[in-house]
Amino acid sequence: MGNLLFPNQLKYLEGFRNEEDPLITEMEEYAKQHNVPILSWQAADFMEQLILIINPKRALEIGTAIAYSSIRIARNLKKKGVVHTIEKSEENTEAAKDFISRSGYESKINLMVGDALNLMPRLQKKYDFIFLDADKEDYKRLFDYALVLLKKGGVIFVDNLLWHGFAATKRVPPDYKVSTKHIREFNKIFLSQSNLKTMIIPIGDGIGLGIKA
Ligand SMILES: C[S@@+](CC[C@H](N)C(=O)[O-])C[C@H]1O[C@@H](n2cnc3c(N)ncnc32)[C@H](O)[C@@H]1O
């Protein structure tokens, strides 16, 4: 969702894109048609690179939507790797189930249906990689739960931290004022953690990356 590049830069980079799985491009089209926000393809490419570097045995995603990013994580996991993903919307869950079953990664993706604010405190085993991509007003509380669930040396990946560029500008459209406030407050917290090495990377809509000490 969102992109910080100039359109000509994005088009230039898009020219090099070589997505081999037609389901991924179908999902991007589905998301566009149904107004479902998903990771931009560039941020998803970056996340795939990280998954290959980190080689997580256990990954957690908060905010599945249609399972676009879940599948992109799953397809880079090694033999024993799994991704647990949480989604509260019934409509998105139905679409996610369908795409997961068609992806061939059913055995690697565990879809948990419900509000992450209720489900996360019940999770007991820790994770090597956590992807936070849910409602912006929930980010602070979900982040607190995520920090508990993240292993030492684990990586947290947070989408939308530049929020269409509005996080860094005074001219915010009325519809985005509240969400922008949430993102700005979250960024202050995220970037001042003492036990997490953090930065915001200007890919896609702004990716927060944190490594737990
Ligand atoms: C931006 S979309 C996720 C996109 C997905 N990660 C991807 O890139 O393909 C956010 C999703 O999080 C879900 N969501 C928001 N807050 C949530 C919560 N507290 N618990 C579970 N799901 C939540 C929304 O219903 C929505 O489907």
PDB file of N, CA and C in Angstrom, residues 76-143:
ATOM      1  N   ASN A  76       9.415 -18.644   0.830  1.00  0.00           N
ATOM      2  CA  ASN A  76      10.856 -18.516   1.081  1.00  0.00           C
ATOM      3  C   ASN A  76      11.315 -19.246   2.336  1.00  0.00           C
ATOM      4  N   LEU A  77      10.396 -19.924   2.998  1.00  0.00           N
ATOM      5  CA  LEU A  77      10.768 -20.641   4.220  1.00  0.00           C
ATOM      6  C   LEU A  77      11.433 -21.961   3.869  1.00  0.00           C
ATOM      7  N   LYS A  78      12.385 -22.342   4.743  1.00  0.00           N
ATOM      8  CA  LYS A  78      13.032 -23.645   4.528  1.00  0.00           C
ATOM      9  C   LYS A  78      12.093 -24.735   5.035  1.00  0.00           C
ATOM     10  N   LYS A  79      12.554 -25.972   4.895  1.00  0.00           N
ATOM     11  CA  LYS A  79      11.706 -27.144   5.153  1.00  0.00           C
ATOM     12  C   LYS A  79      10.807 -27.055   6.388  1.00  0.00           C
ATOM     13  N   LYS A  80      11.411 -26.708   7.533  1.00  0.00           N
ATOM     14  CA  LYS A  80      10.619 -26.752   8.766  1.00  0.00           C
ATOM     15  C   LYS A  80       9.962 -25.420   9.133  1.00  0.00           C
ATOM     16  N   GLY A  81      10.144 -24.412   8.301  1.00  0.00           N
ATOM     17  CA  GLY A  81       9.618 -23.091   8.627  1.00  0.00           C
ATOM     18  C   GLY A  81       8.091 -22.998   8.494  1.00  0.00           C
ATOM     19  N   VAL A  82       7.494 -22.217   9.402  1.00  0.00           N
ATOM     20  CA  VAL A  82       6.043 -21.987   9.323  1.00  0.00           C
ATOM     21  C   VAL A  82       5.756 -20.504   9.539  1.00  0.00           C
ATOM     22  N   VAL A  83       4.626 -20.056   8.981  1.00  0.00           N
ATOM     23  CA  VAL A  83       4.171 -18.694   9.272  1.00  0.00           C
ATOM     24  C   VAL A  83       2.775 -18.780   9.876  1.00  0.00           C
ATOM     25  N   HIS A  84       2.624 -18.152  11.037  1.00  0.00           N
ATOM     26  CA  HIS A  84       1.323 -18.026  11.677  1.00  0.00           C
ATOM     27  C   HIS A  84       0.814 -16.640  11.332  1.00  0.00           C
ATOM     28  N   THR A  85      -0.447 -16.551  10.891  1.00  0.00           N
ATOM     29  CA  THR A  85      -0.947 -15.250  10.464  1.00  0.00           C
ATOM     30  C   THR A  85      -2.336 -15.008  11.037  1.00  0.00           C
ATOM     31  N   ILE A  86      -2.566 -13.769  11.527  1.00  0.00           N
ATOM     32  CA  ILE A  86      -3.808 -13.462  12.245  1.00  0.00           C
ATOM     33  C   ILE A  86      -4.649 -12.457  11.453  1.00  0.00           C
ATOM     34  N   GLU A  87      -5.930 -12.780  11.295  1.00  0.00           N
ATOM     35  CA  GLU A  87      -6.838 -11.873  10.567  1.00  0.00           C
ATOM     36  C   GLU A  87      -8.197 -11.837  11.257  1.00  0.00           C
ATOM     37  N   LYS A  88      -8.750 -10.626  11.388  1.00  0.00           N
ATOM     38  CA  LYS A  88     -10.041 -10.514  12.083  1.00  0.00           C
ATOM     39  C   LYS A  88     -11.233 -10.327  11.138  1.00  0.00           C
ATOM     40  N   SER A  89     -10.972  -9.936   9.885  1.00  0.00           N
ATOM     41  CA  SER A  89     -12.100  -9.700   8.967  1.00  0.00           C
ATOM     42  C   SER A  89     -12.548 -11.010   8.332  1.00  0.00           C
ATOM     43  N   GLU A  90     -13.871 -11.286   8.447  1.00  0.00           N
ATOM     44  CA  GLU A  90     -14.401 -12.544   7.885  1.00  0.00           C
ATOM     45  C   GLU A  90     -14.245 -12.583   6.376  1.00  0.00           C
ATOM     46  N   GLU A  91     -14.531 -11.440   5.753  1.00  0.00           N
ATOM     47  CA  GLU A  91     -14.464 -11.381   4.290  1.00  0.00           C
ATOM     48  C   GLU A  91     -13.035 -11.669   3.803  1.00  0.00           C
ATOM     49  N   ASN A  92     -12.062 -11.015   4.449  1.00  0.00           N
ATOM     50  CA  ASN A  92     -10.676 -11.241   4.038  1.00  0.00           C
ATOM     51  C   ASN A  92     -10.239 -12.669   4.341  1.00  0.00           C
ATOM     52  N   THR A  93     -10.727 -13.210   5.455  1.00  0.00           N
ATOM     53  CA  THR A  93     -10.353 -14.572   5.827  1.00  0.00           C
ATOM     54  C   THR A  93     -10.793 -15.571   4.756  1.00  0.00           C
ATOM     55  N   GLU A  94     -12.009 -15.361   4.232  1.00  0.00           N
ATOM     56  CA  GLU A  94     -12.511 -16.284   3.196  1.00  0.00           C
ATOM     57  C   GLU A  94     -11.612 -16.231   1.958  1.00  0.00           C
ATOM     58  N   ALA A  95     -11.282 -15.009   1.538  1.00  0.00           N
ATOM     59  CA  ALA A  95     -10.409 -14.872   0.363  1.00  0.00           C
ATOM     60  C   ALA A  95      -9.044 -15.477   0.658  1.00  0.00           C
ATOM     61  N   ALA A  96      -8.533 -15.238   1.878  1.00  0.00           N
ATOM     62  CA  ALA A  96      -7.205 -15.757   2.251  1.00  0.00           C
ATOM     63  C   ALA A  96      -7.182 -17.286   2.181  1.00  0.00           C
ATOM     64  N   LYS A  97      -8.244 -17.920   2.704  1.00  0.00           N
ATOM     65  CA  LYS A  97      -8.286 -19.390   2.705  1.00  0.00           C
ATOM     66  C   LYS A  97      -8.214 -19.917   1.274  1.00  0.00           C
ATOM     67  N   ASP A  98      -8.966 -19.259   0.401  1.00  0.00           N
ATOM     68  CA  ASP A  98      -9.005 -19.694  -0.993  1.00  0.00           C
ATOM     69  C   ASP A  98      -7.615 -19.556  -1.644  1.00  0.00           C
ATOM     70  N   PHE A  99      -6.986 -18.387  -1.441  1.00  0.00           N
ATOM     71  CA  PHE A  99      -5.669 -18.184  -2.061  1.00  0.00           C
ATOM     72  C   PHE A  99      -4.624 -19.130  -1.451  1.00  0.00           C
ATOM     73  N   ILE A 100      -4.704 -19.335  -0.139  1.00  0.00           N
ATOM     74  CA  ILE A 100      -3.717 -20.231   0.502  1.00  0.00           C
ATOM     75  C   ILE A 100      -3.851 -21.638  -0.069  1.00  0.00           C
ATOM     76  N   SER A 101      -5.092 -22.102  -0.234  1.00  0.00           N
ATOM     77  CA  SER A 101      -5.267 -23.474  -0.729  1.00  0.00           C
ATOM     78  C   SER A 101      -4.767 -23.597  -2.167  1.00  0.00           C
ATOM     79  N   ARG A 102      -4.867 -22.503  -2.927  1.00  0.00           N
ATOM     80  CA  ARG A 102      -4.385 -22.559  -4.316  1.00  0.00           C
ATOM     81  C   ARG A 102      -2.870 -22.368  -4.420  1.00  0.00           C
ATOM     82  N   SER A 103      -2.257 -21.853  -3.340  1.00  0.00           N
ATOM     83  CA  SER A 103      -0.833 -21.484  -3.421  1.00  0.00           C
ATOM     84  C   SER A 103       0.117 -22.673  -3.359  1.00  0.00           C
ATOM     85  N   GLY A 104      -0.364 -23.758  -2.770  1.00  0.00           N
ATOM     86  CA  GLY A 104       0.533 -24.904  -2.564  1.00  0.00           C
ATOM     87  C   GLY A 104       1.324 -24.789  -1.272  1.00  0.00           C
ATOM     88  N   TYR A 105       1.062 -23.748  -0.472  1.00  0.00           N
ATOM     89  CA  TYR A 105       1.810 -23.569   0.793  1.00  0.00           C
ATOM     90  C   TYR A 105       0.913 -23.755   2.020  1.00  0.00           C
ATOM     91  N   GLU A 106      -0.168 -24.497   1.833  1.00  0.00           N
ATOM     92  CA  GLU A 106      -1.129 -24.728   2.919  1.00  0.00           C
ATOM     93  C   GLU A 106      -0.454 -25.268   4.184  1.00  0.00           C
ATOM     94  N   SER A 107       0.532 -26.148   3.983  1.00  0.00           N
ATOM     95  CA  SER A 107       1.162 -26.796   5.147  1.00  0.00           C
ATOM     96  C   SER A 107       2.093 -25.834   5.896  1.00  0.00           C
ATOM     97  N   LYS A 108       2.430 -24.717   5.272  1.00  0.00           N
ATOM     98  CA  LYS A 108       3.369 -23.771   5.902  1.00  0.00           C
ATOM     99  C   LYS A 108       2.663 -22.577   6.537  1.00  0.00           C
ATOM    100  N   ILE A 109       1.377 -22.390   6.195  1.00  0.00           N
ATOM    101  CA  ILE A 109       0.651 -21.196   6.669  1.00  0.00           C
ATOM    102  C   ILE A 109      -0.457 -21.620   7.629  1.00  0.00           C
ATOM    103  N   ASN A 110      -0.390 -21.075   8.840  1.00  0.00           N
ATOM    104  CA  ASN A 110      -1.434 -21.353   9.830  1.00  0.00           C
ATOM    105  C   ASN A 110      -2.239 -20.066  10.039  1.00  0.00           C
ATOM    106  N   LEU A 111      -3.440 -20.033   9.469  1.00  0.00           N
ATOM    107  CA  LEU A 111      -4.281 -18.835   9.557  1.00  0.00           C
ATOM    108  C   LEU A 111      -5.099 -18.882  10.844  1.00  0.00           C
ATOM    109  N   MET A 112      -4.923 -17.849  11.679  1.00  0.00           N
ATOM    110  CA  MET A 112      -5.682 -17.771  12.933  1.00  0.00           C
ATOM    111  C   MET A 112      -6.710 -16.655  12.772  1.00  0.00           C
ATOM    112  N   VAL A 113      -7.958 -16.988  12.986  1.00  0.00           N
ATOM    113  CA  VAL A 113      -9.022 -16.020  12.759  1.00  0.00           C
ATOM    114  C   VAL A 113      -9.441 -15.386  14.087  1.00  0.00           C
ATOM    115  N   GLY A 114      -9.376 -14.060  14.128  1.00  0.00           N
ATOM    116  CA  GLY A 114      -9.768 -13.361  15.354  1.00  0.00           C
ATOM    117  C   GLY A 114      -8.976 -12.067  15.487  1.00  0.00           C
ATOM    118  N   ASP A 115      -9.253 -11.346  16.560  1.00  0.00           N
ATOM    119  CA  ASP A 115      -8.557 -10.080  16.812  1.00  0.00           C
ATOM    120  C   ASP A 115      -7.195 -10.375  17.446  1.00  0.00           C
ATOM    121  N   ALA A 116      -6.156  -9.866  16.826  1.00  0.00           N
ATOM    122  CA  ALA A 116      -4.803 -10.117  17.341  1.00  0.00           C
ATOM    123  C   ALA A 116      -4.636  -9.615  18.767  1.00  0.00           C
ATOM    124  N   LEU A 117      -5.414  -8.582  19.121  1.00  0.00           N
ATOM    125  CA  LEU A 117      -5.307  -8.057  20.490  1.00  0.00           C
ATOM    126  C   LEU A 117      -5.745  -9.112  21.505  1.00  0.00           C
ATOM    127  N   ASN A 118      -6.645 -10.018  21.079  1.00  0.00           N
ATOM    128  CA  ASN A 118      -7.046 -11.116  21.970  1.00  0.00           C
ATOM    129  C   ASN A 118      -6.163 -12.336  21.796  1.00  0.00           C
ATOM    130  N   LEU A 119      -5.750 -12.592  20.558  1.00  0.00           N
ATOM    131  CA  LEU A 119      -5.022 -13.842  20.277  1.00  0.00           C
ATOM    132  C   LEU A 119      -3.541 -13.784  20.689  1.00  0.00           C
ATOM    133  N   MET A 120      -2.913 -12.639  20.497  1.00  0.00           N
ATOM    134  CA  MET A 120      -1.462 -12.577  20.758  1.00  0.00           C
ATOM    135  C   MET A 120      -1.094 -12.887  22.213  1.00  0.00           C
ATOM    136  N   PRO A 121      -1.853 -12.381  23.202  1.00  0.00           N
ATOM    137  CA  PRO A 121      -1.461 -12.699  24.585  1.00  0.00           C
ATOM    138  C   PRO A 121      -1.551 -14.195  24.896  1.00  0.00           C
ATOM    139  N   ARG A 122      -2.292 -14.952  24.036  1.00  0.00           N
ATOM    140  CA  ARG A 122      -2.423 -16.396  24.297  1.00  0.00           C
ATOM    141  C   ARG A 122      -1.323 -17.215  23.631  1.00  0.00           C
ATOM    142  N   LEU A 123      -0.551 -16.570  22.746  1.00  0.00           N
ATOM    143  CA  LEU A 123       0.515 -17.317  22.064  1.00  0.00           C
ATOM    144  C   LEU A 123       1.664 -17.543  23.039  1.00  0.00           C
ATOM    145  N   GLN A 124       2.231 -18.733  22.995  1.00  0.00           N
ATOM    146  CA  GLN A 124       3.245 -19.039  24.010  1.00  0.00           C
ATOM    147  C   GLN A 124       4.654 -19.167  23.471  1.00  0.00           C
ATOM    148  N   LYS A 125       4.764 -19.691  22.228  1.00  0.00           N
ATOM    149  CA  LYS A 125       6.117 -19.881  21.690  1.00  0.00           C
ATOM    150  C   LYS A 125       6.573 -18.617  20.962  1.00  0.00           C
ATOM    151  N   LYS A 126       7.870 -18.368  21.019  1.00  0.00           N
ATOM    152  CA  LYS A 126       8.394 -17.124  20.428  1.00  0.00           C
ATOM    153  C   LYS A 126       8.651 -17.265  18.926  1.00  0.00           C
ATOM    154  N   TYR A 127       8.886 -16.136  18.287  1.00  0.00           N
ATOM    155  CA  TYR A 127       9.052 -16.087  16.827  1.00  0.00           C
ATOM    156  C   TYR A 127      10.385 -15.445  16.435  1.00  0.00           C
ATOM    157  N   ASP A 128      10.906 -15.884  15.283  1.00  0.00           N
ATOM    158  CA  ASP A 128      12.160 -15.313  14.749  1.00  0.00           C
ATOM    159  C   ASP A 128      11.891 -14.069  13.911  1.00  0.00           C
ATOM    160  N   PHE A 129      10.672 -13.982  13.380  1.00  0.00           N
ATOM    161  CA  PHE A 129      10.332 -12.870  12.486  1.00  0.00           C
ATOM    162  C   PHE A 129       8.866 -12.506  12.723  1.00  0.00           C
ATOM    163  N   ILE A 130       8.593 -11.212  12.936  1.00  0.00           N
ATOM    164  CA  ILE A 130       7.206 -10.770  13.120  1.00  0.00           C
ATOM    165  C   ILE A 130       6.917  -9.621  12.159  1.00  0.00           C
ATOM    166  N   PHE A 131       5.821  -9.755  11.446  1.00  0.00           N
ATOM    167  CA  PHE A 131       5.400  -8.723  10.495  1.00  0.00           C
ATOM    168  C   PHE A 131       4.114  -8.088  11.028  1.00  0.00           C
ATOM    169  N   LEU A 132       4.198  -6.800  11.366  1.00  0.00           N
ATOM    170  CA  LEU A 132       3.043  -6.072  11.897  1.00  0.00           C
ATOM    171  C   LEU A 132       2.420  -5.226  10.793  1.00  0.00           C
ATOM    172  N   ASP A 133       1.148  -5.527  10.479  1.00  0.00           N
ATOM    173  CA  ASP A 133       0.494  -4.844   9.357  1.00  0.00           C
ATOM    174  C   ASP A 133      -1.024  -4.793   9.594  1.00  0.00           C
ATOM    175  N   ALA A 134      -1.425  -4.166  10.712  1.00  0.00           N
ATOM    176  CA  ALA A 134      -2.847  -4.182  11.086  1.00  0.00           C
ATOM    177  C   ALA A 134      -3.387  -2.752  11.154  1.00  0.00           C
ATOM    178  N   ASP A 135      -4.512  -2.570  11.875  1.00  0.00           N
ATOM    179  CA  ASP A 135      -5.087  -1.222  12.004  1.00  0.00           C
ATOM    180  C   ASP A 135      -4.111  -0.304  12.740  1.00  0.00           C
ATOM    181  N   LYS A 136      -3.977   0.897  12.230  1.00  0.00           N
ATOM    182  CA  LYS A 136      -2.937   1.791  12.771  1.00  0.00           C
ATOM    183  C   LYS A 136      -3.197   2.182  14.229  1.00  0.00           C
ATOM    184  N   GLU A 137      -4.478   2.267  14.618  1.00  0.00           N
ATOM    185  CA  GLU A 137      -4.764   2.630  16.015  1.00  0.00           C
ATOM    186  C   GLU A 137      -4.387   1.506  16.986  1.00  0.00           C
ATOM    187  N   ASP A 138      -4.189   0.299  16.443  1.00  0.00           N
ATOM    188  CA  ASP A 138      -3.811  -0.841  17.301  1.00  0.00           C
ATOM    189  C   ASP A 138      -2.290  -1.044  17.367  1.00  0.00           C
ATOM    190  N   TYR A 139      -1.557  -0.313  16.534  1.00  0.00           N
ATOM    191  CA  TYR A 139      -0.124  -0.599  16.380  1.00  0.00           C
ATOM    192  C   TYR A 139       0.626  -0.630  17.715  1.00  0.00           C
ATOM    193  N   LYS A 140       0.380   0.366  18.603  1.00  0.00           N
ATOM    194  CA  LYS A 140       1.168   0.447  19.844  1.00  0.00           C
ATOM    195  C   LYS A 140       0.966  -0.792  20.703  1.00  0.00           C
ATOM    196  N   ARG A 141      -0.319  -1.187  20.860  1.00  0.00           N
ATOM    197  CA  ARG A 141      -0.585  -2.344  21.721  1.00  0.00           C
ATOM    198  C   ARG A 141      -0.091  -3.636  21.069  1.00  0.00           C
ATOM    199  N   LEU A 142      -0.288  -3.752  19.764  1.00  0.00           N
ATOM    200  CA  LEU A 142       0.169  -4.961  19.070  1.00  0.00           C
ATOM    201  C   LEU A 142       1.696  -5.062  19.110  1.00  0.00           C
ATOM    202  N   PHE A 143       2.342  -3.916  19.020  1.00  0.00           N
ATOM    203  CA  PHE A 143       3.809  -3.877  19.082  1.00  0.00           C
ATOM    204  C   PHE A 143       4.296  -4.365  20.450  1.00  0.00           C
TER     205      PHE A 143
END
